[in-house]
PDB file of C-alpha atoms in Angstrom:
ATOM      1  CA  ASP A   1      12.458   7.524  12.360  1.00 68.00           C
ATOM      2  CA  VAL A   2      12.070   6.833   8.641  1.00 71.00           C
ATOM      3  CA  LYS A   3       9.765   9.132   6.772  1.00 91.00           C
ATOM      4  CA  VAL A   4       7.847   9.445   3.543  1.00 96.00           C
ATOM      5  CA  THR A   5       6.301  12.905   3.407  1.00 96.00           C
ATOM      6  CA  GLN A   6       3.524  13.952   1.058  1.00 96.00           C
ATOM      7  CA  SER A   7       3.189  17.667   0.563  1.00 90.00           C
ATOM      8  CA  SER A   8      -0.578  17.948   1.060  1.00 92.00           C
ATOM      9  CA  ARG A   9      -3.064  15.957   3.163  1.00 94.00           C
ATOM     10  CA  TYR A  10      -6.102  17.429   1.381  1.00 96.00           C
ATOM     11  CA  LEU A  11      -6.382  19.083  -2.007  1.00 96.00           C
ATOM     12  CA  VAL A  12      -9.347  20.413  -3.992  1.00 97.00           C
ATOM     13  CA  LYS A  13      -8.913  21.199  -7.682  1.00 97.00           C
ATOM     14  CA  ARG A  14     -11.120  21.891 -10.678  1.00 97.00           C
ATOM     15  CA  THR A  15     -11.687  19.782 -13.778  1.00 97.00           C
ATOM     16  CA  GLY A  16      -9.058  20.476 -16.424  1.00 97.00           C
ATOM     17  CA  GLU A  17      -6.432  21.825 -14.010  1.00 97.00           C
ATOM     18  CA  LYS A  18      -2.873  20.480 -13.987  1.00 97.00           C
ATOM     19  CA  VAL A  19      -2.241  19.024 -10.528  1.00 97.00           C
ATOM     20  CA  PHE A  20       1.087  18.236  -8.858  1.00 97.00           C
ATOM     21  CA  LEU A  21       1.423  15.847  -5.910  1.00 97.00           C
ATOM     22  CA  GLU A  22       4.827  15.819  -4.249  1.00 97.00           C
ATOM     23  CA  CYS A  23       6.520  13.119  -2.208  1.00 97.00           C
ATOM     24  CA  VAL A  24       9.865  13.138  -0.391  1.00 97.00           C
ATOM     25  CA  GLN A  25      11.628  10.239   1.377  1.00 96.00           C
ATOM     26  CA  ASP A  26      14.592  10.434   3.726  1.00 95.00           C
ATOM     27  CA  MET A  27      15.740   6.795   3.587  1.00 92.00           C
ATOM     28  CA  ASP A  28      17.912   6.936   0.447  1.00 93.00           C
ATOM     29  CA  HIS A  29      15.665   4.325  -1.220  1.00 93.00           C
ATOM     30  CA  GLU A  30      16.116   3.690  -4.941  1.00 93.00           C
ATOM     31  CA  ASN A  31      12.487   2.735  -5.512  1.00 93.00           C
ATOM     32  CA  MET A  32       9.522   5.048  -5.185  1.00 95.00           C
ATOM     33  CA  PHE A  33       5.838   4.436  -5.997  1.00 95.00           C
ATOM     34  CA  TRP A  34       2.547   6.217  -6.511  1.00 97.00           C
ATOM     35  CA  TYR A  35      -0.726   4.409  -5.745  1.00 96.00           C
ATOM     36  CA  ARG A  36      -4.351   5.370  -5.617  1.00 96.00           C
ATOM     37  CA  GLN A  37      -6.712   3.903  -3.054  1.00 95.00           C
ATOM     38  CA  ASP A  38     -10.450   3.729  -3.629  1.00 93.00           C
ATOM     39  CA  PRO A  39     -13.104   2.198  -1.327  1.00 88.00           C
ATOM     40  CA  GLY A  40     -13.495  -1.561  -1.776  1.00 84.00           C
ATOM     41  CA  LEU A  41     -10.440  -1.834  -4.012  1.00 86.00           C
ATOM     42  CA  GLY A  42      -6.851  -2.697  -3.187  1.00 83.00           C
ATOM     43  CA  LEU A  43      -4.170  -0.108  -3.762  1.00 91.00           C
ATOM     44  CA  ARG A  44      -3.508   0.241  -7.472  1.00 94.00           C
ATOM     45  CA  LEU A  45      -0.102   1.169  -8.832  1.00 93.00           C
ATOM     46  CA  ILE A  46       0.021   4.236 -11.068  1.00 96.00           C
ATOM     47  CA  TYR A  47       3.767   4.567 -11.654  1.00 95.00           C
ATOM     48  CA  PHE A  48       6.985   3.596  -9.987  1.00 92.00           C
ATOM     49  CA  SER A  49      10.575   4.713 -10.326  1.00 94.00           C
ATOM     50  CA  TYR A  50      13.678   2.592  -9.673  1.00 91.00           C
ATOM     51  CA  ASP A  51      16.248   5.354 -10.101  1.00 91.00           C
ATOM     52  CA  VAL A  52      16.581   9.051 -10.804  1.00 93.00           C
ATOM     53  CA  LYS A  53      14.943   9.929 -14.145  1.00 90.00           C
ATOM     54  CA  MET A  54      13.744   6.306 -14.543  1.00 92.00           C
ATOM     55  CA  LYS A  55      10.078   5.380 -14.465  1.00 93.00           C
ATOM     56  CA  GLU A  56       7.814   2.452 -15.207  1.00 91.00           C
ATOM     57  CA  LYS A  57       4.081   2.428 -15.837  1.00 93.00           C
ATOM     58  CA  GLY A  58       1.976   0.609 -13.314  1.00 92.00           C
ATOM     59  CA  ASP A  59      -1.513  -0.795 -13.740  1.00 90.00           C
ATOM     60  CA  ILE A  60      -3.399   2.495 -14.223  1.00 95.00           C
ATOM     61  CA  PRO A  61      -1.068   5.140 -15.716  1.00 96.00           C
ATOM     62  CA  GLU A  62      -3.615   6.777 -18.040  1.00 96.00           C
ATOM     63  CA  GLY A  63      -4.080  10.461 -17.272  1.00 96.00           C
ATOM     64  CA  TYR A  64      -0.986  10.613 -15.069  1.00 97.00           C
ATOM     65  CA  SER A  65       2.711  11.310 -15.475  1.00 97.00           C
ATOM     66  CA  VAL A  66       5.612  11.371 -13.024  1.00 97.00           C
ATOM     67  CA  SER A  67       8.914  13.110 -12.496  1.00 97.00           C
ATOM     68  CA  ARG A  68      11.980  12.012 -10.530  1.00 97.00           C
ATOM     69  CA  GLU A  69      14.762  14.563 -10.847  1.00 95.00           C
ATOM     70  CA  LYS A  70      16.317  13.790  -7.444  1.00 96.00           C
ATOM     71  CA  LYS A  71      16.578  10.493  -5.596  1.00 95.00           C
ATOM     72  CA  GLU A  72      14.523  11.656  -2.630  1.00 96.00           C
ATOM     73  CA  ARG A  73      11.652  13.273  -4.555  1.00 97.00           C
ATOM     74  CA  PHE A  74       8.944  11.695  -6.706  1.00 97.00           C
ATOM     75  CA  SER A  75       6.169  13.808  -8.181  1.00 97.00           C
ATOM     76  CA  LEU A  76       2.825  12.692  -9.587  1.00 98.00           C
ATOM     77  CA  ILE A  77       1.228  14.920 -12.218  1.00 98.00           C
ATOM     78  CA  LEU A  78      -2.379  14.909 -13.339  1.00 97.00           C
ATOM     79  CA  GLU A  79      -2.101  16.492 -16.767  1.00 94.00           C
ATOM     80  CA  SER A  80      -5.765  17.556 -16.999  1.00 96.00           C
ATOM     81  CA  ALA A  81      -7.687  16.607 -13.879  1.00 97.00           C
ATOM     82  CA  SER A  82     -11.002  14.819 -14.239  1.00 97.00           C
ATOM     83  CA  THR A  83     -13.649  13.937 -11.653  1.00 97.00           C
ATOM     84  CA  ASN A  84     -12.806  10.217 -11.871  1.00 96.00           C
ATOM     85  CA  GLN A  85      -9.382  11.046 -10.470  1.00 97.00           C
ATOM     86  CA  THR A  86     -10.924  11.988  -7.137  1.00 97.00           C
ATOM     87  CA  SER A  87      -9.211   9.555  -4.784  1.00 97.00           C
ATOM     88  CA  MET A  88      -6.672   8.994  -2.021  1.00 96.00           C
ATOM     89  CA  TYR A  89      -3.131   9.036  -3.406  1.00 98.00           C
ATOM     90  CA  LEU A  90      -0.362   7.239  -1.532  1.00 97.00           C
ATOM     91  CA  CYS A  91       3.362   7.535  -2.112  1.00 97.00           C
ATOM     92  CA  ALA A  92       5.764   4.802  -0.998  1.00 96.00           C
ATOM     93  CA  SER A  93       9.449   3.990  -1.113  1.00 95.00           C
ATOM     94  CA  GLY A  94      11.480   0.792  -0.742  1.00 91.00           C
ATOM     95  CA  ARG A  95      14.897  -0.846  -1.138  1.00 88.00           C
ATOM     96  CA  VAL A  96      13.777  -3.906  -3.123  1.00 81.00           C
ATOM     97  CA  PHE A  97      12.789  -3.549  -6.780  1.00 76.00           C
ATOM     98  CA  GLY A  98       9.024  -3.505  -7.213  1.00 73.00           C
ATOM     99  CA  GLN A  99       8.206  -3.696  -3.508  1.00 80.00           C
ATOM    100  CA  PRO A 100       6.942  -0.722  -1.489  1.00 82.00           C
ATOM    101  CA  GLN A 101       8.066  -0.674   2.112  1.00 86.00           C
ATOM    102  CA  HIS A 102       7.208   2.654   3.733  1.00 93.00           C
ATOM    103  CA  PHE A 103       4.166   4.745   2.901  1.00 96.00           C
ATOM    104  CA  GLY A 104       3.312   8.395   3.303  1.00 96.00           C
ATOM    105  CA  ASP A 105       0.046   9.404   4.971  1.00 95.00           C
ATOM    106  CA  GLY A 106      -1.656  10.114   1.660  1.00 96.00           C
ATOM    107  CA  THR A 107      -3.208  13.041  -0.164  1.00 96.00           C
ATOM    108  CA  ARG A 108      -6.985  13.077  -0.411  1.00 96.00           C
ATOM    109  CA  LEU A 109      -7.635  14.756  -3.751  1.00 97.00           C
ATOM    110  CA  SER A 110     -11.056  16.022  -4.812  1.00 97.00           C
ATOM    111  CA  ILE A 111     -11.666  17.135  -8.389  1.00 97.00           C
ATOM    112  CA  LEU A 112     -14.755  19.321  -8.771  1.00 96.00           C
TER     113      LEU A 112
ATOM    114  CA  LYS B   1      -5.056 -13.940 -13.105  1.00 72.00           C
ATOM    115  CA  ASN B   2      -3.038 -12.794 -10.086  1.00 73.00           C
ATOM    116  CA  GLN B   3      -5.333 -12.005  -7.201  1.00 89.00           C
ATOM    117  CA  VAL B   4      -5.315 -11.429  -3.454  1.00 93.00           C
ATOM    118  CA  GLU B   5      -8.598 -11.940  -1.633  1.00 95.00           C
ATOM    119  CA  GLN B   6      -9.196 -11.075   2.016  1.00 96.00           C
ATOM    120  CA  SER B   7     -11.943 -12.101   4.362  1.00 96.00           C
ATOM    121  CA  PRO B   8     -13.974 -10.967   6.108  1.00 96.00           C
ATOM    122  CA  GLN B   9     -14.542  -7.521   4.590  1.00 95.00           C
ATOM    123  CA  SER B  10     -15.213  -6.145   8.058  1.00 96.00           C
ATOM    124  CA  LEU B  11     -15.249  -7.448  11.603  1.00 97.00           C
ATOM    125  CA  ILE B  12     -16.420  -6.147  14.973  1.00 98.00           C
ATOM    126  CA  ILE B  13     -14.969  -7.609  18.170  1.00 97.00           C
ATOM    127  CA  LEU B  14     -14.925  -6.705  21.855  1.00 97.00           C
ATOM    128  CA  GLU B  15     -11.785  -5.355  23.452  1.00 98.00           C
ATOM    129  CA  GLY B  16      -9.642  -8.150  24.857  1.00 97.00           C
ATOM    130  CA  LYS B  17     -10.874 -10.802  22.412  1.00 97.00           C
ATOM    131  CA  ASN B  18      -8.760 -12.525  19.772  1.00 98.00           C
ATOM    132  CA  CYS B  19      -9.463 -12.526  16.040  1.00 97.00           C
ATOM    133  CA  THR B  20      -8.088 -13.998  12.821  1.00 98.00           C
ATOM    134  CA  LEU B  21      -8.078 -12.387   9.397  1.00 98.00           C
ATOM    135  CA  GLN B  22      -7.670 -14.424   6.201  1.00 98.00           C
ATOM    136  CA  CYS B  23      -5.822 -13.865   2.937  1.00 98.00           C
ATOM    137  CA  ASN B  24      -5.909 -16.157  -0.112  1.00 97.00           C
ATOM    138  CA  TYR B  25      -3.752 -15.470  -3.138  1.00 95.00           C
ATOM    139  CA  THR B  26      -3.090 -16.819  -6.599  1.00 92.00           C
ATOM    140  CA  VAL B  27       0.170 -14.951  -7.311  1.00 85.00           C
ATOM    141  CA  SER B  28       2.730 -17.340  -8.767  1.00 81.00           C
ATOM    142  CA  PRO B  29       5.660 -17.672  -8.583  1.00 83.00           C
ATOM    143  CA  PHE B  30       5.547 -16.324  -5.061  1.00 86.00           C
ATOM    144  CA  SER B  31       8.201 -14.087  -3.566  1.00 87.00           C
ATOM    145  CA  ASN B  32       6.865 -12.746  -0.268  1.00 91.00           C
ATOM    146  CA  LEU B  33       3.733 -11.752   1.627  1.00 94.00           C
ATOM    147  CA  ARG B  34       3.292  -8.719   3.848  1.00 94.00           C
ATOM    148  CA  TRP B  35       0.584  -7.651   6.261  1.00 97.00           C
ATOM    149  CA  TYR B  36       0.039  -3.919   6.691  1.00 97.00           C
ATOM    150  CA  LYS B  37      -2.034  -1.996   9.229  1.00 97.00           C
ATOM    151  CA  GLN B  38      -3.687   1.199   8.000  1.00 96.00           C
ATOM    152  CA  ASP B  39      -5.207   3.558  10.568  1.00 96.00           C
ATOM    153  CA  THR B  40      -7.934   5.900   9.359  1.00 92.00           C
ATOM    154  CA  GLY B  41      -6.411   8.864   7.539  1.00 88.00           C
ATOM    155  CA  ARG B  42      -2.889   7.402   7.615  1.00 92.00           C
ATOM    156  CA  GLY B  43      -0.699   5.411   5.250  1.00 94.00           C
ATOM    157  CA  PRO B  44      -0.216   1.638   5.641  1.00 95.00           C
ATOM    158  CA  VAL B  45       2.459   0.468   8.096  1.00 95.00           C
ATOM    159  CA  SER B  46       4.160  -2.899   7.634  1.00 93.00           C
ATOM    160  CA  LEU B  47       3.468  -5.462  10.390  1.00 96.00           C
ATOM    161  CA  THR B  48       5.152  -8.615   9.055  1.00 95.00           C
ATOM    162  CA  ILE B  49       6.835  -9.956   5.939  1.00 92.00           C
ATOM    163  CA  MET B  50       7.224 -13.664   5.116  1.00 93.00           C
ATOM    164  CA  THR B  51       9.063 -15.455   2.336  1.00 90.00           C
ATOM    165  CA  PHE B  52       8.341 -18.900   0.900  1.00 85.00           C
ATOM    166  CA  SER B  53      10.338 -20.725   3.579  1.00 89.00           C
ATOM    167  CA  GLU B  54       8.702 -19.015   6.563  1.00 91.00           C
ATOM    168  CA  ASN B  55       5.389 -20.210   7.936  1.00 92.00           C
ATOM    169  CA  THR B  56       4.977 -17.926  10.933  1.00 96.00           C
ATOM    170  CA  LYS B  57       6.128 -14.447  11.964  1.00 96.00           C
ATOM    171  CA  SER B  58       5.193 -12.447  15.052  1.00 96.00           C
ATOM    172  CA  ASN B  59       5.186  -8.747  15.847  1.00 95.00           C
ATOM    173  CA  GLY B  60       3.976  -8.226  19.394  1.00 96.00           C
ATOM    174  CA  ARG B  61       0.317  -9.259  19.578  1.00 97.00           C
ATOM    175  CA  TYR B  62       0.198  -9.835  15.821  1.00 97.00           C
ATOM    176  CA  THR B  63       1.079 -13.278  14.443  1.00 97.00           C
ATOM    177  CA  ALA B  64       1.023 -14.025  10.721  1.00 97.00           C
ATOM    178  CA  THR B  65       1.026 -17.536   9.266  1.00 97.00           C
ATOM    179  CA  LEU B  66       1.714 -18.658   5.719  1.00 96.00           C
ATOM    180  CA  ASP B  67       0.869 -21.889   3.932  1.00 94.00           C
ATOM    181  CA  ALA B  68       2.600 -21.587   0.556  1.00 90.00           C
ATOM    182  CA  ASP B  69       1.148 -24.916  -0.631  1.00 91.00           C
ATOM    183  CA  THR B  70      -2.472 -23.803  -0.249  1.00 94.00           C
ATOM    184  CA  LYS B  71      -1.603 -20.129  -0.929  1.00 94.00           C
ATOM    185  CA  GLN B  72      -3.210 -18.952   2.276  1.00 96.00           C
ATOM    186  CA  SER B  73      -2.132 -16.587   5.032  1.00 97.00           C
ATOM    187  CA  SER B  74      -3.756 -15.480   8.245  1.00 98.00           C
ATOM    188  CA  LEU B  75      -3.163 -12.645  10.695  1.00 98.00           C
ATOM    189  CA  HIS B  76      -4.041 -13.428  14.294  1.00 98.00           C
ATOM    190  CA  ILE B  77      -4.506 -10.591  16.774  1.00 98.00           C
ATOM    191  CA  THR B  78      -4.302 -11.528  20.438  1.00 98.00           C
ATOM    192  CA  ALA B  79      -5.983  -9.644  23.296  1.00 97.00           C
ATOM    193  CA  SER B  80      -7.285  -6.898  21.033  1.00 97.00           C
ATOM    194  CA  GLN B  81      -7.072  -3.239  22.038  1.00 97.00           C
ATOM    195  CA  LEU B  82      -9.071  -0.234  20.900  1.00 97.00           C
ATOM    196  CA  SER B  83      -6.000   0.939  18.971  1.00 97.00           C
ATOM    197  CA  ASP B  84      -6.198  -2.195  16.815  1.00 98.00           C
ATOM    198  CA  SER B  85      -9.216  -0.664  15.047  1.00 98.00           C
ATOM    199  CA  ALA B  86      -7.889  -0.212  11.519  1.00 97.00           C
ATOM    200  CA  SER B  87      -7.789  -1.767   8.066  1.00 97.00           C
ATOM    201  CA  TYR B  88      -5.464  -4.728   7.626  1.00 98.00           C
ATOM    202  CA  ILE B  89      -4.089  -5.234   4.144  1.00 97.00           C
ATOM    203  CA  CYS B  90      -2.484  -8.382   2.735  1.00 97.00           C
ATOM    204  CA  VAL B  91       0.094  -7.749  -0.001  1.00 94.00           C
ATOM    205  CA  VAL B  92       1.696 -10.447  -2.151  1.00 93.00           C
ATOM    206  CA  SER B  93       4.755  -9.995  -4.357  1.00 90.00           C
ATOM    207  CA  GLY B  94       5.858 -12.350  -7.092  1.00 85.00           C
ATOM    208  CA  ASN B  95       7.807 -12.554 -10.312  1.00 74.00           C
ATOM    209  CA  THR B  96       5.062 -13.045 -12.876  1.00 63.00           C
ATOM    210  CA  GLY B  97       6.651 -11.963 -16.122  1.00 61.00           C
ATOM    211  CA  GLY B  98       7.813  -8.739 -14.569  1.00 63.00           C
ATOM    212  CA  PHE B  99       7.823  -8.157 -10.865  1.00 69.00           C
ATOM    213  CA  LYS B 100       4.339  -7.689  -9.429  1.00 80.00           C
ATOM    214  CA  THR B 101       3.011  -6.552  -6.066  1.00 88.00           C
ATOM    215  CA  ILE B 102      -0.714  -7.065  -5.561  1.00 90.00           C
ATOM    216  CA  PHE B 103      -2.767  -5.597  -2.728  1.00 92.00           C
ATOM    217  CA  GLY B 104      -5.839  -7.125  -1.180  1.00 94.00           C
ATOM    218  CA  ALA B 105      -8.843  -4.864  -0.561  1.00 94.00           C
ATOM    219  CA  GLY B 106      -8.320  -5.140   3.205  1.00 95.00           C
ATOM    220  CA  THR B 107     -10.308  -6.180   6.264  1.00 97.00           C
ATOM    221  CA  ARG B 108     -11.788  -3.374   8.327  1.00 97.00           C
ATOM    222  CA  LEU B 109     -11.535  -4.251  12.032  1.00 98.00           C
ATOM    223  CA  PHE B 110     -13.559  -2.441  14.694  1.00 97.00           C
ATOM    224  CA  VAL B 111     -12.655  -3.082  18.337  1.00 98.00           C
ATOM    225  CA  LYS B 112     -15.388  -2.041  20.789  1.00 97.00           C
ATOM    226  CA  ALA B 113     -14.985  -1.265  24.483  1.00 95.00           C
TER     227      ALA B 113
END
């Protein structure tokens, strides 16, 4: 069974902390994505990566960075966490450029 | 502006009944349209994907339709079950000066016994 695994289901951090969210996929997909999901809004793309060490900004990249050192792993970094970054974060992977296919179960992040 | 709008926002139906969820989009040029099911506390799972030339696609009790001329899609659920309670998300991809995938806000479906 194909899998996208996010390292934490729930995370609580403090304002100003540097936060790392990790995602691993086992399908050998070139493309990986990070989204945030907020009530009443569609998923919004933060960053995506189409190859190792390659990344593209999505619609809301401010305050975030990413790292893709290995094909199967895509990390989202909150450089200095703020309360408006409290959200559900979803990682996805896919074979076709720009299109997510399989999602992880999400990390619910609270910034206090 | 590229948009995907879903209706209704939420819906309550009795177990065993049918229902239809709507999705209107303005993404152009169009590449494909997916319907996802998202259970509470889980990530979205793809139900169907349709390209421009397809106007219907089924996955068990789920049937999606696409009218590319009017830019409308629907997801029909037959003989609903309690496990169908979830959010259903319409996602449209297109090549709009750089490839774009746009998510609707979803329809929250509650199936009651």
